[in-house]
PDB file of C-alpha atoms in Angstrom:
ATOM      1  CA  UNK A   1      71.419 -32.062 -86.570  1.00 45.00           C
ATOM      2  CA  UNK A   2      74.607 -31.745 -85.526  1.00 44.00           C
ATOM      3  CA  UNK A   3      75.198 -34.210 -82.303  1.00 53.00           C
ATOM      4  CA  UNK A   4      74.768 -37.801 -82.805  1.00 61.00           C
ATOM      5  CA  UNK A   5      71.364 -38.219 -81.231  1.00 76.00           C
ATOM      6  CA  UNK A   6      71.325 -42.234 -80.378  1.00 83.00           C
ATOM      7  CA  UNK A   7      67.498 -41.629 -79.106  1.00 94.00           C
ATOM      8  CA  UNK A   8      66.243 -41.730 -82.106  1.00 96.00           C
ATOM      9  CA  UNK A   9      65.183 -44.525 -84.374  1.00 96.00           C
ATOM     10  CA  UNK A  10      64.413 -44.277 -87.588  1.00 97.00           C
ATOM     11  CA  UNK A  11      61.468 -46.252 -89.000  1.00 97.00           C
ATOM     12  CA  UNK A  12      61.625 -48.008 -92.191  1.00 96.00           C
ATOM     13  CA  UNK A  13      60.930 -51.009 -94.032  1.00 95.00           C
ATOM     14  CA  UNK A  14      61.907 -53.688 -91.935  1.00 96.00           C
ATOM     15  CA  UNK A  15      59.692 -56.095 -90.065  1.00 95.00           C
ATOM     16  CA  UNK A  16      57.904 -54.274 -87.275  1.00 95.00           C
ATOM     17  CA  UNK A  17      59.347 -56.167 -84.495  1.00 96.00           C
ATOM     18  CA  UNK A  18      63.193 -55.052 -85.611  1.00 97.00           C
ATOM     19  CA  UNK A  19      62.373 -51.617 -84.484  1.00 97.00           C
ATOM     20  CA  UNK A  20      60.604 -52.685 -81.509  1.00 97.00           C
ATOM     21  CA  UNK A  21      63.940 -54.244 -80.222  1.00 96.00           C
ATOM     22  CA  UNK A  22      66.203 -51.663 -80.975  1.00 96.00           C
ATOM     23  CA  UNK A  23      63.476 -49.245 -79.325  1.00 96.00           C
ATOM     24  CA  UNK A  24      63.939 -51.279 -76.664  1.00 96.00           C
ATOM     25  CA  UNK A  25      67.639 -50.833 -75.553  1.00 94.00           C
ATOM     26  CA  UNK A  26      66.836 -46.810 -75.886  1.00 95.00           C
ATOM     27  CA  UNK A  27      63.682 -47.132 -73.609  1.00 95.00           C
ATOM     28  CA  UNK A  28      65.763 -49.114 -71.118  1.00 93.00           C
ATOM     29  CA  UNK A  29      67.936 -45.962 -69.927  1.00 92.00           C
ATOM     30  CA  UNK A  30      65.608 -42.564 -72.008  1.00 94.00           C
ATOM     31  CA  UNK A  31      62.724 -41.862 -73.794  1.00 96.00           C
ATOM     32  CA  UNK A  32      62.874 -43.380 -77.021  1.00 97.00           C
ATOM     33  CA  UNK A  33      62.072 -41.043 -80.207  1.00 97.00           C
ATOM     34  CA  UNK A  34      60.096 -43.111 -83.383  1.00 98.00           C
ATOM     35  CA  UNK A  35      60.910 -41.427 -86.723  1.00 97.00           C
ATOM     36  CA  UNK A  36      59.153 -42.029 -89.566  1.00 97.00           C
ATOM     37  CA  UNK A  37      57.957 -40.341 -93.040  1.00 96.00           C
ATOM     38  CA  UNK A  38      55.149 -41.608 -95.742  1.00 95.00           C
ATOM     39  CA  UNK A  39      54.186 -44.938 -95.751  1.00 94.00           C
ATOM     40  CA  UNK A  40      55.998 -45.830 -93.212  1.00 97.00           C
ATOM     41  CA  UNK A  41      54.122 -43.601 -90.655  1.00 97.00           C
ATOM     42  CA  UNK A  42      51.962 -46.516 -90.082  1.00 96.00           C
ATOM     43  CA  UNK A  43      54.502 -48.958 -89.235  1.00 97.00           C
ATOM     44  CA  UNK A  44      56.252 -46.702 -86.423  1.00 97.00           C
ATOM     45  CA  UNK A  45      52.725 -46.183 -84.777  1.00 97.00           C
ATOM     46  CA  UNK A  46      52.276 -50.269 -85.127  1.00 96.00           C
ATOM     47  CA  UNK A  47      56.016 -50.238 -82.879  1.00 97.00           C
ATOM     48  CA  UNK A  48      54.559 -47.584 -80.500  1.00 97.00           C
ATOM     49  CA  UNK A  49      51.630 -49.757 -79.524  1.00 97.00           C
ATOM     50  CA  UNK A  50      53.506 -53.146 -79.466  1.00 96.00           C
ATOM     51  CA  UNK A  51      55.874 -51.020 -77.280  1.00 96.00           C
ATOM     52  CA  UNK A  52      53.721 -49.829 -74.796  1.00 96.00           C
ATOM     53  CA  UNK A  53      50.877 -52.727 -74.462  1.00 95.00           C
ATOM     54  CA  UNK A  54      53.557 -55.688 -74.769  1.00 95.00           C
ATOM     55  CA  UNK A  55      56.812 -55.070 -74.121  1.00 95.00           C
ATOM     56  CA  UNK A  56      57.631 -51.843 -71.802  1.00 94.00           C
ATOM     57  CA  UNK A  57      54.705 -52.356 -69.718  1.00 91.00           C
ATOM     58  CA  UNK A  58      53.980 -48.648 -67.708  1.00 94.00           C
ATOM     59  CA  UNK A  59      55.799 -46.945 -70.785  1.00 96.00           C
ATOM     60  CA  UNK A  60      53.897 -43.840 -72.208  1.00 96.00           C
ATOM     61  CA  UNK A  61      53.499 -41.612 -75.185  1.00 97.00           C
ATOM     62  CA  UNK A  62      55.037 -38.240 -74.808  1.00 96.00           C
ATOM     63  CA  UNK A  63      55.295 -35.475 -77.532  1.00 96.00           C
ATOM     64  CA  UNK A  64      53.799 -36.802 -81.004  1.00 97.00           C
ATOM     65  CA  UNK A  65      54.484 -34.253 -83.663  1.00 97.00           C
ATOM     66  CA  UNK A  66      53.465 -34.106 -87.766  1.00 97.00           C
ATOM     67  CA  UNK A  67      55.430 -32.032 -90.168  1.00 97.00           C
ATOM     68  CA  UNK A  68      56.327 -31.949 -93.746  1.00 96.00           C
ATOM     69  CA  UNK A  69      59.454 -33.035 -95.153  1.00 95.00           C
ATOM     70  CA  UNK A  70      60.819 -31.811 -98.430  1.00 93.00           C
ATOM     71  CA  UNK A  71      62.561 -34.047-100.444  1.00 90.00           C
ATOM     72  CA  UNK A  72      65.321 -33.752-103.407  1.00 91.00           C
ATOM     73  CA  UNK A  73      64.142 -36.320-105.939  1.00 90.00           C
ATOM     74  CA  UNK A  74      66.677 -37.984-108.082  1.00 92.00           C
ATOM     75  CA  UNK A  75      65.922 -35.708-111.263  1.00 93.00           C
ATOM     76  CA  UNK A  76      66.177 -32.458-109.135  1.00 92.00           C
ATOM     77  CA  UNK A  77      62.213 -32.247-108.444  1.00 93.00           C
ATOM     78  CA  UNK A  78      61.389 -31.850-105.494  1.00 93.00           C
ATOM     79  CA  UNK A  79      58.702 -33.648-103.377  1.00 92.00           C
ATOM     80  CA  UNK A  80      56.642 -33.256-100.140  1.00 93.00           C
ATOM     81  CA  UNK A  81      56.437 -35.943 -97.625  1.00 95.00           C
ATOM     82  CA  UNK A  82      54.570 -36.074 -94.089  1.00 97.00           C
ATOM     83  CA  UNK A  83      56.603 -37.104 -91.355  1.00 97.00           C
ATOM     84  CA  UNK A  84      55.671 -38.348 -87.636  1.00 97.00           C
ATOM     85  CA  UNK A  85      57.563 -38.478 -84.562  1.00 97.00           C
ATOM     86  CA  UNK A  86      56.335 -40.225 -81.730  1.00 98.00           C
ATOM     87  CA  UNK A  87      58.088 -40.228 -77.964  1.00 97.00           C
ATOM     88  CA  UNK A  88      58.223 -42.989 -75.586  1.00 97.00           C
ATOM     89  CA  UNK A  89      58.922 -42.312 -72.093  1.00 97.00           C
ATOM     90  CA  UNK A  90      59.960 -45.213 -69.722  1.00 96.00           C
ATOM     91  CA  UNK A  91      57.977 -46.344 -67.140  1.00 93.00           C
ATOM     92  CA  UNK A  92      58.508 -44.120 -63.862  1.00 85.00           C
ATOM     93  CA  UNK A  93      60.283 -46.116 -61.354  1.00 72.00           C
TER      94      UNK A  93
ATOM     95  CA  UNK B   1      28.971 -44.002 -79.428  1.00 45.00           C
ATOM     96  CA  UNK B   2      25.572 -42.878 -78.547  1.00 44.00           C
ATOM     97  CA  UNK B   3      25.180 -39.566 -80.344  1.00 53.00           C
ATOM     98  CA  UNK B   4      26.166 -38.789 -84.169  1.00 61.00           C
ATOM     99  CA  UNK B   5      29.234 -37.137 -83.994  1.00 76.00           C
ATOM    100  CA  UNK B   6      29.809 -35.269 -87.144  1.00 83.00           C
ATOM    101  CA  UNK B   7      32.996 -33.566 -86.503  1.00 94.00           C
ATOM    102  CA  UNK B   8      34.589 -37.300 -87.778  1.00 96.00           C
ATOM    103  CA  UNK B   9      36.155 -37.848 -90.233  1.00 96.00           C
ATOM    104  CA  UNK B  10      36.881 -41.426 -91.409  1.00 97.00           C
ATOM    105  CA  UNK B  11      39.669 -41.905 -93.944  1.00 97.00           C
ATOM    106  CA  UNK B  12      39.832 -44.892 -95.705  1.00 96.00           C
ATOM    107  CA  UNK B  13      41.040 -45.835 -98.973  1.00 95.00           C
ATOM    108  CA  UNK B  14      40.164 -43.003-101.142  1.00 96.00           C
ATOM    109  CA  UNK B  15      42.264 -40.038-102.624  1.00 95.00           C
ATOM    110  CA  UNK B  16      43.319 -37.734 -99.882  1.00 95.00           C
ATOM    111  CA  UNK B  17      42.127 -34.469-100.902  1.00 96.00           C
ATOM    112  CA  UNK B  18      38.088 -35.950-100.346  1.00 97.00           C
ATOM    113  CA  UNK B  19      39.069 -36.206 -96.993  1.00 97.00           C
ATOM    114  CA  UNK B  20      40.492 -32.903 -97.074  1.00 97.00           C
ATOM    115  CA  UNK B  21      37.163 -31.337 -98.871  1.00 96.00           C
ATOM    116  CA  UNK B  22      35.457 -33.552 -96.453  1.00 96.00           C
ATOM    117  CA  UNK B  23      37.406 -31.858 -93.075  1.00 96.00           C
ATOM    118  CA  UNK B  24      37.331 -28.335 -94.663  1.00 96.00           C
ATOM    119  CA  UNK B  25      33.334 -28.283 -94.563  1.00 94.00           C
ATOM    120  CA  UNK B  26      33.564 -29.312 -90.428  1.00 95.00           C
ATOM    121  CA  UNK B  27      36.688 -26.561 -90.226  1.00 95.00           C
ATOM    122  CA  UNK B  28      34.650 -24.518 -91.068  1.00 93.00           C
ATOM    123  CA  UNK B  29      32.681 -23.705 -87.809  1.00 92.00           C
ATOM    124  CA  UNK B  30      34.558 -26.063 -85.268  1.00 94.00           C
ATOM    125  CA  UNK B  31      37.628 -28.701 -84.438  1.00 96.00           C
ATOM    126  CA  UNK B  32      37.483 -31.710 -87.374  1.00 97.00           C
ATOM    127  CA  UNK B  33      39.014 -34.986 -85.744  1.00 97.00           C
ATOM    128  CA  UNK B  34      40.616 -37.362 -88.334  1.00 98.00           C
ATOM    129  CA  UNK B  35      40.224 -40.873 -87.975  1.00 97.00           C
ATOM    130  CA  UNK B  36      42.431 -44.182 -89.368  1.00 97.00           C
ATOM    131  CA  UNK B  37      43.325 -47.120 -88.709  1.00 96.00           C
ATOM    132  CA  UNK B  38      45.963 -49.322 -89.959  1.00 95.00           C
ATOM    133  CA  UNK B  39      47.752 -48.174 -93.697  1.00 94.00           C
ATOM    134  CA  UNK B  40      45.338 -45.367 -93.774  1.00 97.00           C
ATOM    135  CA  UNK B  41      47.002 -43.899 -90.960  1.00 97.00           C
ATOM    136  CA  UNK B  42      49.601 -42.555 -93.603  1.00 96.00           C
ATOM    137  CA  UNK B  43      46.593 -40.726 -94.894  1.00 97.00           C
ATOM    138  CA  UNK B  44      45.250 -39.370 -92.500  1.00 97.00           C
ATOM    139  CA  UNK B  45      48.656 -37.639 -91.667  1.00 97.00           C
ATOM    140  CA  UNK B  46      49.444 -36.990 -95.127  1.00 96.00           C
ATOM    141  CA  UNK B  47      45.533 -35.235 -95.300  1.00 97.00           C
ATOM    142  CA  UNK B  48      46.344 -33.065 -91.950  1.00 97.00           C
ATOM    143  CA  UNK B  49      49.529 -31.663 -93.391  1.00 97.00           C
ATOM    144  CA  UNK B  50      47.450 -30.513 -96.599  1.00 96.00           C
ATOM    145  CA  UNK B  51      44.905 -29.051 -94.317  1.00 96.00           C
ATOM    146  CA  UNK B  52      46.915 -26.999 -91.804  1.00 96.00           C
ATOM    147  CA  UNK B  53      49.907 -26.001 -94.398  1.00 95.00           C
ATOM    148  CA  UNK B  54      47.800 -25.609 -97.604  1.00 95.00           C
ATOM    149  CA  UNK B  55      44.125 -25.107 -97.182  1.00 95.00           C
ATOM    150  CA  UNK B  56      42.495 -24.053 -93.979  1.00 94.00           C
ATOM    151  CA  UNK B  57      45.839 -21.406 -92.801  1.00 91.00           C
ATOM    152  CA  UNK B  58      46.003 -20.785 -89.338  1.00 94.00           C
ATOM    153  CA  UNK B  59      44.626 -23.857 -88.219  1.00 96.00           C
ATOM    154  CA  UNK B  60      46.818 -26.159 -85.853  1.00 96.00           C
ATOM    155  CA  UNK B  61      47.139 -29.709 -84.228  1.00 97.00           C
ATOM    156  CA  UNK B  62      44.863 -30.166 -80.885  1.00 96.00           C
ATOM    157  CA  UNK B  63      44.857 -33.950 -79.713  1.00 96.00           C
ATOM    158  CA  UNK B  64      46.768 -36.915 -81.414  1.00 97.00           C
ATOM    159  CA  UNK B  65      46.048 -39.899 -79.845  1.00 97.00           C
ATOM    160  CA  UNK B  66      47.267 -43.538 -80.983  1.00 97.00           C
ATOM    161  CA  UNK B  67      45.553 -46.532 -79.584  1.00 97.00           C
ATOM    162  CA  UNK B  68      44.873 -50.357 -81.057  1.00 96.00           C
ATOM    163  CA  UNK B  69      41.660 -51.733 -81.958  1.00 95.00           C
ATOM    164  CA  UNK B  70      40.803 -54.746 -82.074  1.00 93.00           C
ATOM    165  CA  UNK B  71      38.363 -56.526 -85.082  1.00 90.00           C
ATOM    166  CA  UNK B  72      37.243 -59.976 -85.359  1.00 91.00           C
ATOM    167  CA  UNK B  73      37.665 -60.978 -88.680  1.00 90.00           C
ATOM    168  CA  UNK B  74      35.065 -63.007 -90.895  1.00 92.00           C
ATOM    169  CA  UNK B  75      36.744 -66.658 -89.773  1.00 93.00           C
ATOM    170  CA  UNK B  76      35.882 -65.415 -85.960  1.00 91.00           C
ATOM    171  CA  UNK B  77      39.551 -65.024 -85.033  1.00 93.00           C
ATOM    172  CA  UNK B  78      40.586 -61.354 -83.694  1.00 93.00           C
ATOM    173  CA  UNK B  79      43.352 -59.100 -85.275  1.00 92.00           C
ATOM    174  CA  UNK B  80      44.625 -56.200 -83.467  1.00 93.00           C
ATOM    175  CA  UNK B  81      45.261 -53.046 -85.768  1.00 95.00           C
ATOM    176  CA  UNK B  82      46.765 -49.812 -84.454  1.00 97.00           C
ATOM    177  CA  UNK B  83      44.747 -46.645 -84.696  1.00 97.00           C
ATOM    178  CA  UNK B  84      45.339 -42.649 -85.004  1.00 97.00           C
ATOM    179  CA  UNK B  85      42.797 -39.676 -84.170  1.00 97.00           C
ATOM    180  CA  UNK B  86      44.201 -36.238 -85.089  1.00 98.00           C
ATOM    181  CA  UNK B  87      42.246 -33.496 -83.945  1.00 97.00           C
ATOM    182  CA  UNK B  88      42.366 -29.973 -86.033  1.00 97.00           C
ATOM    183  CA  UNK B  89      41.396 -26.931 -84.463  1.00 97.00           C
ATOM    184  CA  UNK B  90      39.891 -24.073 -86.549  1.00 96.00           C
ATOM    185  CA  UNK B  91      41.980 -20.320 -87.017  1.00 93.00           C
ATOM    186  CA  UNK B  92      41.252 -18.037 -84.379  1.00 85.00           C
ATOM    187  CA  UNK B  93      38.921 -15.462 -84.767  1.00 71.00           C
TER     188      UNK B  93
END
């Protein structure tokens, strides 16, 4: 919170291959950060792998950490949702 | 491969507290590693963060590792489909 962090990027419904590319530009200067909660965990581990074994060859996984997210739900229950983050470092130069 | 390993657990498409149930039993005398691959791994993140927060207190993330598998499908073509283990290691003693 707080600071803009422009590391991160935030998985969600789009095509796979969206998030790969704007992982990309991160990756290109700083480890890249893969956010993603629910459903969509599965999707930012998909970009992780296409990351590392296609497209940022020598790029590895750094710190890959599960929590729980509460959520405010639109009638004022709330609900729990698991959230992943997955790092990307760069290759080493 | 080789031995039975019985401190797996596969999670597939069923509810997620049988994998839970399933995990507590191996909990409870050594490190349960959760398996998925694909959609499930929403599961098998969701079933982790009911573990370690709800059920089995105490207990804590070892390993995560994400890797891609690859299957041949019935046709004889391949498919590659990412993959998550999550290990969970007992309270200590």
């Amino acid at each position: 919170m707080g600071k803009e962090d422009d590391s991160k990027v935030f998985i969600g419904r789009k095509k796979s291959m969206s998030y790969v590319m704007a992982s990309m530009v991160v990756l290109n200067e700083k480890p890249v950060r893969l956010l993603a909660r629910g459903r969509s965990i599965s999707r930012a581990v998909d970009v992780a792998e296409i990351l590392i074994n296609k497209f940022v060859k020598g790029s590895s996984y750094g710190e890959i950490l599960i929590d729980t997210e509460t959520i405010t739900n639109k009638d004022g229950t709330n609900s729990n949702v698991s959230s992943i983050e997955i790092e990307i470092k760069p290759p080493k130069k």
